[in-house]
CSV table of C-alpha atoms in Angstrom, one decimal:
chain,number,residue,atom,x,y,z
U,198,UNK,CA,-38.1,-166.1,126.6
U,199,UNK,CA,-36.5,-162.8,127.0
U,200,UNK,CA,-39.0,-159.9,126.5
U,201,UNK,CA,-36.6,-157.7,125.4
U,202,UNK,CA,-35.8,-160.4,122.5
U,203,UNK,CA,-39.5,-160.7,121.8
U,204,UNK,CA,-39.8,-157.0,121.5
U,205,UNK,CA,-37.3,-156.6,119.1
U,206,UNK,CA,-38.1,-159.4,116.7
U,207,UNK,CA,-41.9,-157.8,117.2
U,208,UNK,CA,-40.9,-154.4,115.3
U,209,UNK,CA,-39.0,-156.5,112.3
U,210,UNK,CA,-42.6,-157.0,111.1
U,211,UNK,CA,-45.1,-154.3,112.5
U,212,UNK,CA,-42.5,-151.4,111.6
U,213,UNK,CA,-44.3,-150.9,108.3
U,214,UNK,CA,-47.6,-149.4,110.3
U,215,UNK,CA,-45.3,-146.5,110.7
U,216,UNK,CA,-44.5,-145.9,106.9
U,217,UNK,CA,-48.4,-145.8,106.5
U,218,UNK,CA,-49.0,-143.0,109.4
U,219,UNK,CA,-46.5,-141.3,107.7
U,220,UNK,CA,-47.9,-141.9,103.7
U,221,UNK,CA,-51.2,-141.0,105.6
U,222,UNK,CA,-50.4,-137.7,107.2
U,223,UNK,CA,-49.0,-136.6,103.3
U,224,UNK,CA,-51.7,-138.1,101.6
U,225,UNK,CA,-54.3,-136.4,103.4
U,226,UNK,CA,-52.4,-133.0,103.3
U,227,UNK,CA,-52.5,-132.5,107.5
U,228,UNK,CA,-49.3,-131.8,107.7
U,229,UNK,CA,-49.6,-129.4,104.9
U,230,UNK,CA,-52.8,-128.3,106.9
U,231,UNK,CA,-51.0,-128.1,110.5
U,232,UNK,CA,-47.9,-126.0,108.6
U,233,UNK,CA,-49.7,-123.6,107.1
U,234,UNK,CA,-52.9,-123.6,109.5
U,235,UNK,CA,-50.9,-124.0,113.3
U,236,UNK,CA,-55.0,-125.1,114.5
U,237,UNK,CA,-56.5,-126.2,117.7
U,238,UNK,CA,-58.2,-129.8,117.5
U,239,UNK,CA,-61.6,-128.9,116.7
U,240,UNK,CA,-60.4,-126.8,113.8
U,241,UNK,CA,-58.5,-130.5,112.7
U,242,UNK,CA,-61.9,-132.6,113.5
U,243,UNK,CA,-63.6,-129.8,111.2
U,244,UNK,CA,-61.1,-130.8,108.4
U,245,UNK,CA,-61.3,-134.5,109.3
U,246,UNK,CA,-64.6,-135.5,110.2
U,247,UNK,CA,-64.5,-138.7,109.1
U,248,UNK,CA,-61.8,-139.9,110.8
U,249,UNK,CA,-63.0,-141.1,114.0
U,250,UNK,CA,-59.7,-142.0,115.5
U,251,UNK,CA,-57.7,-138.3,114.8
U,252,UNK,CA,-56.9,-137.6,118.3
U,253,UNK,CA,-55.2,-141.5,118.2
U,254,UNK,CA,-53.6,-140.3,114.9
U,255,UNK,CA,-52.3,-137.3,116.3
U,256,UNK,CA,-50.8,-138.1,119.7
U,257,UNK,CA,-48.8,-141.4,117.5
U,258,UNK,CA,-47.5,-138.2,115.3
U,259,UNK,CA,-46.6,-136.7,118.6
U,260,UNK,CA,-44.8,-139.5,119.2
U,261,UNK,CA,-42.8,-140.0,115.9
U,262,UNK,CA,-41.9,-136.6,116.6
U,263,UNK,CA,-43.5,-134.8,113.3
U,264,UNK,CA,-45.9,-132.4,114.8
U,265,UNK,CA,-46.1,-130.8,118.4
U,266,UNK,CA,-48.8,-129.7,120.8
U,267,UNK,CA,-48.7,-126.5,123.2
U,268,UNK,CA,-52.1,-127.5,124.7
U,269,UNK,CA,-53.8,-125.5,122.5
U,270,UNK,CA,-52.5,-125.6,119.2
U,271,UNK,CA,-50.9,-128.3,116.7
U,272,UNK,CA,-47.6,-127.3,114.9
U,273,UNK,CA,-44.8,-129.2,113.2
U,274,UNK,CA,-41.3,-130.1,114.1
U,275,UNK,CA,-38.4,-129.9,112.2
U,276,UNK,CA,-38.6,-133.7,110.9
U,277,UNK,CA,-42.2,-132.7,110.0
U,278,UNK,CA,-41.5,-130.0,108.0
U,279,UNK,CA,-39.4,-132.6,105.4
U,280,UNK,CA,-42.5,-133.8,104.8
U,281,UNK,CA,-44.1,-131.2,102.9
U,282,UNK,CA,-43.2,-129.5,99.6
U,283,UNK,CA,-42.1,-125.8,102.4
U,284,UNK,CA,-38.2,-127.9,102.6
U,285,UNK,CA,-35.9,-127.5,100.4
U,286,UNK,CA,-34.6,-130.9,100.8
U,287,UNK,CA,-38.1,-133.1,101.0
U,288,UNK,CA,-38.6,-136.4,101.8
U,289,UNK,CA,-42.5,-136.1,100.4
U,290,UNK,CA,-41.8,-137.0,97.1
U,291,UNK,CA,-39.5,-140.0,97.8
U,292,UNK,CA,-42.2,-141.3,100.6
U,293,UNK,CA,-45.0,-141.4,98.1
U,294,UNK,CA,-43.1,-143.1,95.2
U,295,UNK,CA,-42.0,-145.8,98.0
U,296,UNK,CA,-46.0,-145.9,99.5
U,297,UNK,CA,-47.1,-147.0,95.9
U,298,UNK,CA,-44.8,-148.6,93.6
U,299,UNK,CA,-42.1,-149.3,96.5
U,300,UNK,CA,-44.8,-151.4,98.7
U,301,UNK,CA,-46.3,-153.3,95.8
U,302,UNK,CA,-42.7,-154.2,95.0
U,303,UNK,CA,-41.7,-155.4,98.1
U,304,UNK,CA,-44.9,-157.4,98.8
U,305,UNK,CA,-43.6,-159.5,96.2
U,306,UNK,CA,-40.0,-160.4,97.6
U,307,UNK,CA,-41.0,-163.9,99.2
U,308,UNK,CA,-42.2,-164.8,95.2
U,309,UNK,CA,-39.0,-163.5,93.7
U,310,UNK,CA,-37.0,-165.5,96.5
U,311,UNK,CA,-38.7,-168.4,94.9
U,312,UNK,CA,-38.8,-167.9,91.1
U,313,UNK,CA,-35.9,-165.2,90.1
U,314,UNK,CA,-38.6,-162.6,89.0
U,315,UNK,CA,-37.8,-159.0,89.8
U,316,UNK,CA,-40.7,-157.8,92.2
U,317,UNK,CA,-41.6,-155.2,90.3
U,318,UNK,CA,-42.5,-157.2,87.5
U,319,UNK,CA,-43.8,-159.6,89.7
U,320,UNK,CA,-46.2,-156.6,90.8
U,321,UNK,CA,-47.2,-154.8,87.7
U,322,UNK,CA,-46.3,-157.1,84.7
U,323,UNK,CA,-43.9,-155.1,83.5
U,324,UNK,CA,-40.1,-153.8,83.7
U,325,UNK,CA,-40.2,-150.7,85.5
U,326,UNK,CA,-39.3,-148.1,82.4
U,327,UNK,CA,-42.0,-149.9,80.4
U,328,UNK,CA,-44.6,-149.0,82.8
U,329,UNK,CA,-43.8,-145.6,83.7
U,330,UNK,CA,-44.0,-144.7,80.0
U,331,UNK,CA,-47.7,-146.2,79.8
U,332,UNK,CA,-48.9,-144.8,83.3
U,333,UNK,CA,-48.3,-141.0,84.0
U,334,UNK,CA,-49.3,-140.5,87.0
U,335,UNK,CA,-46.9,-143.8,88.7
U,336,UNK,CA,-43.8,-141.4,86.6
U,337,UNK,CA,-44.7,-139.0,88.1
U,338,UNK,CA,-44.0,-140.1,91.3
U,339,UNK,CA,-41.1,-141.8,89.9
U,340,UNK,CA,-39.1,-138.6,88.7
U,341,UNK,CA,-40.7,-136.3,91.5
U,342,UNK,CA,-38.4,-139.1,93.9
U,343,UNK,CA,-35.7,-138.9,92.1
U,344,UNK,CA,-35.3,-135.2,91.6
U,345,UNK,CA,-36.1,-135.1,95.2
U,346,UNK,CA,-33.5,-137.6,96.0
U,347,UNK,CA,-30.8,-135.9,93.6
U,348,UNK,CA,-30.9,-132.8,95.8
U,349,UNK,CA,-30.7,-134.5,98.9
U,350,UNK,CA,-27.3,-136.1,98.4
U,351,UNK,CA,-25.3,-132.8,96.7
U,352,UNK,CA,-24.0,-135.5,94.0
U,353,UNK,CA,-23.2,-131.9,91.8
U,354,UNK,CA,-19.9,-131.2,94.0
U,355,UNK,CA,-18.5,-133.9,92.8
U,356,UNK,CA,-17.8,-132.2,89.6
U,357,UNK,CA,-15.3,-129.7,91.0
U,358,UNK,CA,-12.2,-131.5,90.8
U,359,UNK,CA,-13.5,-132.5,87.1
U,360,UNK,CA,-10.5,-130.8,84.6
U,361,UNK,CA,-13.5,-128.8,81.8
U,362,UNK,CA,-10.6,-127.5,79.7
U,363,UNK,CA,-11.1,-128.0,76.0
U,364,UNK,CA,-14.7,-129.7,76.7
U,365,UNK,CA,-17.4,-128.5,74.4
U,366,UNK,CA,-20.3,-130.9,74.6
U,367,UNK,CA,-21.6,-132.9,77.7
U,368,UNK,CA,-23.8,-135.3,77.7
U,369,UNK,CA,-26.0,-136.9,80.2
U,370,UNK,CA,-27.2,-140.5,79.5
U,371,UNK,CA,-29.8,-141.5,81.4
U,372,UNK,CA,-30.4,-137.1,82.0
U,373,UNK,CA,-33.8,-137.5,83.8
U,374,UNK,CA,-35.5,-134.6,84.3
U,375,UNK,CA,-32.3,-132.6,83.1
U,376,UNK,CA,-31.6,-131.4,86.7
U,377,UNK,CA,-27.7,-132.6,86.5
U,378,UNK,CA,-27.0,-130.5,83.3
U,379,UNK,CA,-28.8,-127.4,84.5
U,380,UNK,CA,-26.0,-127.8,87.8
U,381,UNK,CA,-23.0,-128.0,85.8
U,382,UNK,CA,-24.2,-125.4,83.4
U,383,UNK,CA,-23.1,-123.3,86.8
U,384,UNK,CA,-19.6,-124.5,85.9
U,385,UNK,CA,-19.3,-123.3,82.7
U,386,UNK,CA,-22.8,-121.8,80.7
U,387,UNK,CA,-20.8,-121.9,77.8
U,388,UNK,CA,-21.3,-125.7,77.2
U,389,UNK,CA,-23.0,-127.4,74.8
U,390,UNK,CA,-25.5,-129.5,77.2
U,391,UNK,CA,-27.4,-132.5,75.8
U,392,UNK,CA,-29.9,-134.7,77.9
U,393,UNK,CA,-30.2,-138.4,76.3
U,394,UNK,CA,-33.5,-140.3,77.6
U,395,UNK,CA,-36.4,-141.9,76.5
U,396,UNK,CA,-39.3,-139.6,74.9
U,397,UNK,CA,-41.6,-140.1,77.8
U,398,UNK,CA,-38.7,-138.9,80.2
U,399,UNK,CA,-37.6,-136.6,77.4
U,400,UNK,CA,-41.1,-134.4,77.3
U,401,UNK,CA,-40.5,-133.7,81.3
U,402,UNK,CA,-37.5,-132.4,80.9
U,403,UNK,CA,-38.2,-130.2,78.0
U,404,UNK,CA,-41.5,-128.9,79.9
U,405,UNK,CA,-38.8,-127.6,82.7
U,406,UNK,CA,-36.4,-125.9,80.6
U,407,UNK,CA,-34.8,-126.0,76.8
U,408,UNK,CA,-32.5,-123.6,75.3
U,409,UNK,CA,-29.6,-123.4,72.5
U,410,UNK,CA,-27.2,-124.4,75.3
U,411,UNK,CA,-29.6,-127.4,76.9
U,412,UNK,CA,-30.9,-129.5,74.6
U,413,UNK,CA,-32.4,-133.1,74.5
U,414,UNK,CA,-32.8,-135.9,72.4
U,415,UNK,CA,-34.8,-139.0,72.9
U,416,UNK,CA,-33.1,-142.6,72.1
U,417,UNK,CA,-32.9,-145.5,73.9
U,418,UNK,CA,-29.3,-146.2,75.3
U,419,UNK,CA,-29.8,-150.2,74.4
U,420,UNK,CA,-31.2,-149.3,70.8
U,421,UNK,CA,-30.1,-145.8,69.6
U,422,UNK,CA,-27.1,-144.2,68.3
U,423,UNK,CA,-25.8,-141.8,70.6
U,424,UNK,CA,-24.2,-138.8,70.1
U,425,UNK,CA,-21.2,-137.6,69.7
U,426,UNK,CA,-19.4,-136.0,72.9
U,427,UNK,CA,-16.6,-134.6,74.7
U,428,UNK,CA,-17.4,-135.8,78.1
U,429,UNK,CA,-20.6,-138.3,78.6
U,430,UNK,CA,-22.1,-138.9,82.3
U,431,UNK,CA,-24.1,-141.7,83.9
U,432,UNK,CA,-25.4,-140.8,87.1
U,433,UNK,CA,-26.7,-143.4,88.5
U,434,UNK,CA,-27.7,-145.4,85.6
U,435,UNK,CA,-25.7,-148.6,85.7
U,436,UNK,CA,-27.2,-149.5,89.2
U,437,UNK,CA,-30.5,-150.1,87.7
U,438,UNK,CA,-29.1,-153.0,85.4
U,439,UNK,CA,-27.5,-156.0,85.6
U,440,UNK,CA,-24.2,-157.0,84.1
U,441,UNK,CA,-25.1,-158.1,80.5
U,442,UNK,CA,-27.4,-154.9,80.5
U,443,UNK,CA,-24.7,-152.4,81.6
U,444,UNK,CA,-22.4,-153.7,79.4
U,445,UNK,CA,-24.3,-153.0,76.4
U,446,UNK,CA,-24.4,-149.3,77.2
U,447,UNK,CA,-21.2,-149.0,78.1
U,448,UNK,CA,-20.7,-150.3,74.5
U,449,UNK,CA,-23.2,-148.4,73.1
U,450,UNK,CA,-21.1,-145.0,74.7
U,451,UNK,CA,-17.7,-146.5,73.5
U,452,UNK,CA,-19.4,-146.3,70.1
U,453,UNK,CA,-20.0,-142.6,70.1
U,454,UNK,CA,-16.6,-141.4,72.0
U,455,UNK,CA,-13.6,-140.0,70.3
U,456,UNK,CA,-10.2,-140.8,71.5
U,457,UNK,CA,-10.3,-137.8,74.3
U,458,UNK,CA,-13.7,-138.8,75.4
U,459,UNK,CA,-14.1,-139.2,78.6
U,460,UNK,CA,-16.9,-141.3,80.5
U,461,UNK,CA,-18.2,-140.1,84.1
U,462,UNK,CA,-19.6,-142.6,86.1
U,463,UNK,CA,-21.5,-141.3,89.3
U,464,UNK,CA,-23.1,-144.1,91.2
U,465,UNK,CA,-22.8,-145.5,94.8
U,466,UNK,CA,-19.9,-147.8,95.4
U,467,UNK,CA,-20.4,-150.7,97.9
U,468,UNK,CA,-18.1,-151.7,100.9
U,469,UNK,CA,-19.9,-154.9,101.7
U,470,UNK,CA,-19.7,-156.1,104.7
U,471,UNK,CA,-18.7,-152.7,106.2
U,472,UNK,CA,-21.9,-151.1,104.8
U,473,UNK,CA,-24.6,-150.4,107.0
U,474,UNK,CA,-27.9,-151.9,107.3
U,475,UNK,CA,-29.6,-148.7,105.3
U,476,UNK,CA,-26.9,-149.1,102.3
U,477,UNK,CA,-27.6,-153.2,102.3
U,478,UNK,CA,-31.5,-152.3,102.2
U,479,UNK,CA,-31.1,-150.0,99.3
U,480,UNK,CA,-28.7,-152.4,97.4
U,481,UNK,CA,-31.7,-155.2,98.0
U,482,UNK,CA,-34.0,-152.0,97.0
U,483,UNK,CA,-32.7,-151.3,93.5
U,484,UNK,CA,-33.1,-154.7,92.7
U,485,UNK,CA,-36.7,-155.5,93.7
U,486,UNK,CA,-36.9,-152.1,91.8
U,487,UNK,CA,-34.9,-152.5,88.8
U,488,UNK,CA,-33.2,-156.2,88.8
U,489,UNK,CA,-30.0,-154.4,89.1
U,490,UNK,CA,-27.7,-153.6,92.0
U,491,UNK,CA,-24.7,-151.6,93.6
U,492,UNK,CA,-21.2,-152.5,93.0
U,493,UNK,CA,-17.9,-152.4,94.8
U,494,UNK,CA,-15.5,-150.7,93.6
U,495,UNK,CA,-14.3,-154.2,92.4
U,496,UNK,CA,-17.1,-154.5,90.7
U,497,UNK,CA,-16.8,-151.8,88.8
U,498,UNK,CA,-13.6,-152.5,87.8
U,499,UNK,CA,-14.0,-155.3,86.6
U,500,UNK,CA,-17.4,-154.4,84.3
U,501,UNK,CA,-15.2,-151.4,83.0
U,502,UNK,CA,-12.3,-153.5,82.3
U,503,UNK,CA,-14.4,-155.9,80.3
U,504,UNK,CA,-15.6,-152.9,78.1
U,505,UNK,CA,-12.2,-151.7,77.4
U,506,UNK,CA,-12.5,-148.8,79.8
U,507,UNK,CA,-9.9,-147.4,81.9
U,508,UNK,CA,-10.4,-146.1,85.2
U,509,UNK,CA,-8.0,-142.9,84.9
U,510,UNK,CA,-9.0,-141.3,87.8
U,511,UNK,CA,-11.5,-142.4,91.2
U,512,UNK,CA,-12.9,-140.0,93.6
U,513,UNK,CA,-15.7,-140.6,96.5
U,514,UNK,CA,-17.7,-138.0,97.4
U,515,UNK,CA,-20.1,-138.8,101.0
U,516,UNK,CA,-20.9,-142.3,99.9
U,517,UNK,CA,-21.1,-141.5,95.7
U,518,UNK,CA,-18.0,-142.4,93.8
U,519,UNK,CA,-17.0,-141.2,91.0
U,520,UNK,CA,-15.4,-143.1,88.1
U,521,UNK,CA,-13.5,-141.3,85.3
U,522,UNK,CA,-12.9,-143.5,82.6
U,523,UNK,CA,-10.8,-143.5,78.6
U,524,UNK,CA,-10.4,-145.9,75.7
């Protein structure tokens, strides 16, 4: 048996004893502690002295290149550094959510193979949006990762080659913690800004800001009515839901628009079999999460089309497309 073969195939099912070194080394706050403290070992085995395999711990951070030793003193690297709140575009945030909710989630793919459950159910015995709305602390993590990730992939330049002229009102279904609205208030600040989400998600965003020109209104986007708008926006919505479940939004929307409404899609838009392996994972990802999944621009088409939406205009930004769409 080649070696090289059994090497290989060996890492497909130890890899995740790296995530946990990682979640580990945030958890614990060392990297926090080797940041802000640059100390010698001792000064680590004072912080740590329960941990009786540290130096172990250490030299395999060494070697996953997130902290460096001059012989004296510990530091961290550059790839280290994205793992503490100091960068501007952290991974920290994102690495917990995945630790906890991601894991438990993914444990529970072999069942889900089996029975059709989404994992996440499987894990915690509810949809996803149901329990973050009865357990603080697991949205927490939730909205942290996906502020976090929002920054990291610059979705807000997409919006320059968007025509504002004559728009009044935007509104953000699905707004999060508002953080999309508070970007394209740099656009224009004279827009009248409205973030649609539920109340739990709703009471963030109001504790980070809420003005006369940034408002928001809870509703559910399957139940509620929505408001009335001159340009509406899901960002990375309609990949958390299947077909039947998108379509009744989109619905929902189509309700509320005027006849020069337009609908901004933002969401990733799949190649297939040209996509890499890290795009295929978070395809699989979003639906061990959510029970939904990414679309090709196919897809897309063809769930717009059966809405009576028209795609009047398609633009990709890195691997984000965006979908403008009219009656």
């Amino acid at each position: 048996m080649n070696k090289e073969l059994l090497s290989r195939n060996k890492s497909l099912f130890t890899a995740f004893t790296t995530s946990f070194i990682v979640h580990a080394a945030i958890k614990t706050n060392m990297l926090e502690r080797i940041y802000e403290m640059v100390p010698t070992l001792d000064e680590l085995k004072e912080l740590y002295p329960n941990f009786a395999m540290l130096e172990t711990f250490l030299i395999i951070l060494e070697k996953l290149e997130l902290i460096k030793y001059n012989g004296e003193r510990y530091s961290l690297t550059d790839s280290g550094l994205l793992f503490t709140d100091r960068a501007v575009l952290s991974l920290k945030a994102p690495a917990d959510f995945a630790m906890n909710e991601g894991v438990l989630s993914w444990m529970k793919l072999s069942d889900a193979i089996l029975n059709g459950e989404i994992p996440f159910k499987l894990a915690f015995g509810k949809e996803p949006f149901e329990y973050f709305s009865d357990n603080e602390e697991a949205f927490g993590r939730f909205s942290n990762s996906m502020s976090q990730s929002t920054k990291r992939k610059s979705i807000y330049n997409i919006f320059q080659n968007i025509d504002f002229e004559n728009v009044n009102t935007v509104l953000d279904v699905g707004c999060g913690d508002g953080r999309l609205l508070r970007e394209i208030r740099n656009i224009n600040n004279d827009f009248n800004l409205i973030g649609f989400d539920l109340p739990y998600v709703i009471n963030n965003a109001r504790r980070i800001e809420e003005n006369k020109t940034l408002k928001f209104l809870e509703g559910s986007f399957f139940e509620d009515e929505i408001p009335s708008a001159d340009i509406y926006i899901l960002s990375r919505v309609l990949h958390d839901w299947n077909d039947e479940k998108s379509g009744v939004i989109l619905q929902n929307i189509i309700k509320a628009m005027h006849k020069e409404s337009r609908l901004l899609i933002i969401d990733k838009v799949l190649n297939n079999k040209e996509d890499n392996l890290d795009t295929l994972l978070s395809h699989l990802n979003v639906w061990i999460m959510c029970g939904g999944r990414e679309r090709s621009y196919e897809e897309f088409k063809s769930l717009f089309e059966q809405q009576g939406l028209q795609i009047s205009n398609f633009s990709v930004f890195e691997n984000f497309g965006l979908f403008e769409l009219t009656l």
